[in-house]
């Protein structure tokens, strides 16, 4: 057998550098999430600060914190 054929490369991605699976027409959503994730001050805020304490869960026009909480949880998986 060819020695190069069995040569495996192990890639170590930097934190936050991940690919997202597209489900149907989600490529625009995925690219938006990746851009937000690459906005380091925003990511630092969500990962290094108690942002949950600042969520206004009583605003009837908002998502009662569900969007911010879901984004923070997603970031913790990516980073």
Short mmCIF file of N, CA and C in Angstrom, two decimals:
data_model
loop_
_atom_site.label_atom_id
_atom_site.label_comp_id
_atom_site.label_asym_id
_atom_site.label_seq_id
_atom_site.Cartn_x
_atom_site.Cartn_y
_atom_site.Cartn_z
N UNK A 1 0.84 -1.20 0.00
CA UNK A 1 0.00 0.00 0.00
C UNK A 1 0.87 1.24 0.00
N UNK A 2 0.31 2.31 -0.46
CA UNK A 2 1.02 3.58 -0.51
C UNK A 2 1.05 4.21 0.88
N UNK A 3 2.22 4.57 1.36
CA UNK A 3 2.36 5.12 2.71
C UNK A 3 1.61 6.44 2.85
N UNK A 4 1.57 7.24 1.80
CA UNK A 4 0.86 8.51 1.88
C UNK A 4 -0.64 8.33 1.95
N UNK A 5 -1.11 7.24 1.44
CA UNK A 5 -2.55 6.97 1.46
C UNK A 5 -3.06 6.81 2.89
N UNK A 6 -2.25 6.28 3.78
CA UNK A 6 -2.67 6.01 5.15
C UNK A 6 -2.21 7.10 6.11
N UNK A 7 -1.60 8.14 5.61
CA UNK A 7 -1.13 9.22 6.47
C UNK A 7 -2.31 10.08 6.92
N UNK A 8 -2.50 10.22 8.22
CA UNK A 8 -3.61 10.99 8.75
C UNK A 8 -3.10 12.31 9.30
N UNK A 9 -3.85 13.36 9.04
CA UNK A 9 -3.54 14.68 9.57
C UNK A 9 -4.54 14.99 10.67
N UNK A 10 -4.05 15.46 11.79
CA UNK A 10 -4.92 15.88 12.87
C UNK A 10 -4.93 17.39 12.89
N UNK A 11 -6.09 17.96 12.72
CA UNK A 11 -6.23 19.41 12.72
C UNK A 11 -6.80 19.85 14.05
N UNK A 12 -6.18 20.84 14.63
CA UNK A 12 -6.67 21.42 15.88
C UNK A 12 -7.19 22.81 15.56
N UNK A 13 -8.50 22.95 15.58
CA UNK A 13 -9.11 24.24 15.27
C UNK A 13 -9.00 25.16 16.46
N UNK A 14 -8.87 26.43 16.16
CA UNK A 14 -8.86 27.44 17.21
C UNK A 14 -10.26 27.51 17.82
N UNK A 15 -10.32 27.92 19.06
CA UNK A 15 -11.61 28.04 19.72
C UNK A 15 -12.50 28.99 18.92
N UNK A 16 -13.76 28.63 18.78
CA UNK A 16 -14.71 29.46 18.06
C UNK A 16 -14.70 29.25 16.57
N UNK A 17 -13.73 28.49 16.06
CA UNK A 17 -13.66 28.25 14.62
C UNK A 17 -14.26 26.88 14.36
N UNK A 18 -15.54 26.89 14.03
CA UNK A 18 -16.25 25.64 13.78
C UNK A 18 -17.13 25.81 12.55
N UNK A 19 -17.49 24.72 11.97
CA UNK A 19 -18.45 24.75 10.88
C UNK A 19 -19.82 24.43 11.44
N UNK A 20 -20.83 25.00 10.85
CA UNK A 20 -22.19 24.74 11.27
C UNK A 20 -22.90 23.98 10.16
N UNK A 21 -23.69 23.01 10.53
CA UNK A 21 -24.43 22.23 9.54
C UNK A 21 -25.63 23.04 9.06
N UNK A 22 -25.79 23.12 7.75
CA UNK A 22 -26.94 23.80 7.17
C UNK A 22 -28.11 22.83 7.09
N UNK A 23 -29.23 23.25 7.61
CA UNK A 23 -30.46 22.46 7.54
C UNK A 23 -31.42 23.20 6.63
N UNK A 24 -31.53 22.76 5.41
CA UNK A 24 -32.39 23.47 4.46
C UNK A 24 -31.77 24.80 4.07
N UNK A 25 -32.50 25.86 4.28
CA UNK A 25 -32.04 27.20 3.91
C UNK A 25 -31.50 27.97 5.11
N UNK A 26 -30.68 27.35 5.92
CA UNK A 26 -30.17 28.02 7.13
C UNK A 26 -28.79 28.64 6.94
N UNK A 27 -28.28 28.66 5.71
CA UNK A 27 -26.92 29.18 5.51
C UNK A 27 -26.81 30.64 5.92
N UNK A 28 -27.84 31.45 5.68
CA UNK A 28 -27.78 32.86 6.07
C UNK A 28 -27.81 33.00 7.59
N UNK A 29 -28.60 32.19 8.26
CA UNK A 29 -28.62 32.20 9.71
C UNK A 29 -27.26 31.77 10.27
N UNK A 30 -26.71 30.71 9.72
CA UNK A 30 -25.42 30.22 10.19
C UNK A 30 -24.32 31.25 9.98
N UNK A 31 -24.30 31.91 8.84
CA UNK A 31 -23.27 32.91 8.60
C UNK A 31 -23.45 34.10 9.54
N UNK A 32 -24.68 34.45 9.86
CA UNK A 32 -24.94 35.53 10.82
C UNK A 32 -24.43 35.16 12.20
N UNK A 33 -24.70 33.92 12.62
CA UNK A 33 -24.22 33.47 13.93
C UNK A 33 -22.69 33.46 13.98
N UNK A 34 -22.06 33.04 12.91
CA UNK A 34 -20.60 33.01 12.88
C UNK A 34 -20.03 34.43 12.92
N UNK A 35 -20.67 35.38 12.24
CA UNK A 35 -20.21 36.77 12.31
C UNK A 35 -20.37 37.33 13.71
N UNK A 36 -21.51 37.07 14.34
CA UNK A 36 -21.71 37.53 15.71
C UNK A 36 -20.69 36.91 16.65
N UNK A 37 -20.43 35.63 16.47
CA UNK A 37 -19.46 34.93 17.31
C UNK A 37 -18.06 35.50 17.15
N UNK A 38 -17.74 35.97 15.94
CA UNK A 38 -16.42 36.54 15.68
C UNK A 38 -16.30 37.99 16.15
N UNK A 39 -17.39 38.55 16.64
CA UNK A 39 -17.36 39.89 17.23
C UNK A 39 -16.91 39.72 18.68
N UNK A 40 -15.61 39.80 18.87
CA UNK A 40 -14.98 39.41 20.12
C UNK A 40 -15.54 40.15 21.34
N UNK A 41 -15.77 41.46 21.31
CA UNK A 41 -16.34 42.10 22.51
C UNK A 41 -17.71 41.51 22.90
N UNK A 42 -18.53 41.20 21.91
CA UNK A 42 -19.84 40.60 22.20
C UNK A 42 -19.67 39.20 22.77
N UNK A 43 -18.79 38.42 22.16
CA UNK A 43 -18.54 37.06 22.65
C UNK A 43 -17.95 37.08 24.06
N UNK A 44 -17.01 37.99 24.30
CA UNK A 44 -16.45 38.13 25.64
C UNK A 44 -17.52 38.47 26.66
N UNK A 45 -18.47 39.32 26.26
CA UNK A 45 -19.57 39.70 27.16
C UNK A 45 -20.39 38.47 27.54
N UNK A 46 -20.74 37.67 26.55
CA UNK A 46 -21.58 36.50 26.82
C UNK A 46 -20.84 35.40 27.56
N UNK A 47 -19.55 35.25 27.30
CA UNK A 47 -18.80 34.15 27.91
C UNK A 47 -18.13 34.53 29.23
N UNK A 48 -17.82 35.80 29.40
CA UNK A 48 -17.05 36.19 30.57
C UNK A 48 -17.78 37.08 31.54
N UNK A 49 -19.08 37.19 31.40
CA UNK A 49 -19.85 38.11 32.21
C UNK A 49 -21.19 37.47 32.53
N UNK A 50 -21.77 37.85 33.64
CA UNK A 50 -23.07 37.31 34.04
C UNK A 50 -24.18 38.08 33.32
N UNK A 51 -24.29 37.85 32.00
CA UNK A 51 -25.27 38.57 31.19
C UNK A 51 -26.70 38.25 31.59
N UNK A 52 -26.93 37.07 32.14
CA UNK A 52 -28.28 36.65 32.52
C UNK A 52 -28.88 37.62 33.55
N UNK A 53 -28.02 38.20 34.36
CA UNK A 53 -28.47 39.12 35.39
C UNK A 53 -29.05 40.40 34.79
N UNK A 54 -28.62 40.76 33.59
CA UNK A 54 -29.05 42.00 32.95
C UNK A 54 -30.23 41.84 32.00
N UNK A 55 -30.72 40.63 31.84
CA UNK A 55 -31.84 40.40 30.92
C UNK A 55 -33.13 40.95 31.52
N UNK A 56 -33.86 41.70 30.71
CA UNK A 56 -35.17 42.21 31.12
C UNK A 56 -36.22 41.18 30.72
N UNK A 57 -36.57 40.34 31.66
CA UNK A 57 -37.53 39.27 31.39
C UNK A 57 -38.98 39.74 31.46
N UNK A 58 -39.19 40.99 31.86
CA UNK A 58 -40.55 41.51 32.01
C UNK A 58 -41.02 42.31 30.81
N UNK A 59 -40.19 42.54 29.83
CA UNK A 59 -40.56 43.32 28.66
C UNK A 59 -41.54 42.52 27.81
N UNK A 60 -42.77 42.98 27.68
CA UNK A 60 -43.76 42.21 26.89
C UNK A 60 -43.46 42.20 25.39
N UNK A 61 -42.58 43.10 24.93
CA UNK A 61 -42.24 43.16 23.52
C UNK A 61 -41.06 42.27 23.16
N UNK A 62 -40.35 41.78 24.15
CA UNK A 62 -39.16 40.98 23.91
C UNK A 62 -39.44 39.49 23.99
N UNK A 63 -38.37 38.72 24.06
CA UNK A 63 -38.49 37.26 24.13
C UNK A 63 -38.35 36.75 25.56
N UNK A 64 -38.39 37.68 26.52
CA UNK A 64 -38.26 37.36 27.94
C UNK A 64 -36.94 36.65 28.25
N UNK A 65 -35.92 36.99 27.46
CA UNK A 65 -34.59 36.46 27.69
C UNK A 65 -34.27 35.16 26.98
N UNK A 66 -35.25 34.58 26.32
CA UNK A 66 -35.00 33.29 25.67
C UNK A 66 -33.95 33.39 24.56
N UNK A 67 -33.99 34.46 23.77
CA UNK A 67 -33.03 34.61 22.68
C UNK A 67 -31.61 34.80 23.22
N UNK A 68 -31.45 35.68 24.20
CA UNK A 68 -30.11 35.92 24.78
C UNK A 68 -29.59 34.66 25.46
N UNK A 69 -30.44 33.96 26.17
CA UNK A 69 -30.03 32.73 26.85
C UNK A 69 -29.63 31.65 25.85
N UNK A 70 -30.40 31.51 24.78
CA UNK A 70 -30.07 30.51 23.75
C UNK A 70 -28.76 30.86 23.06
N UNK A 71 -28.55 32.15 22.77
CA UNK A 71 -27.30 32.57 22.12
C UNK A 71 -26.11 32.32 23.06
N UNK A 72 -26.27 32.65 24.32
CA UNK A 72 -25.20 32.40 25.29
C UNK A 72 -24.88 30.92 25.41
N UNK A 73 -25.89 30.08 25.43
CA UNK A 73 -25.67 28.63 25.51
C UNK A 73 -24.97 28.13 24.25
N UNK A 74 -25.38 28.64 23.08
CA UNK A 74 -24.73 28.25 21.82
C UNK A 74 -23.27 28.66 21.83
N UNK A 75 -22.98 29.88 22.27
CA UNK A 75 -21.60 30.35 22.33
C UNK A 75 -20.74 29.46 23.21
N UNK A 76 -21.30 29.03 24.33
CA UNK A 76 -20.50 28.18 25.23
C UNK A 76 -20.15 26.85 24.59
N UNK A 77 -20.97 26.39 23.64
CA UNK A 77 -20.65 25.15 22.92
C UNK A 77 -19.61 25.39 21.84
N UNK A 78 -19.69 26.55 21.19
CA UNK A 78 -18.77 26.87 20.09
C UNK A 78 -17.39 27.22 20.63
N UNK A 79 -17.35 27.97 21.71
CA UNK A 79 -16.08 28.43 22.28
C UNK A 79 -15.67 27.52 23.41
#
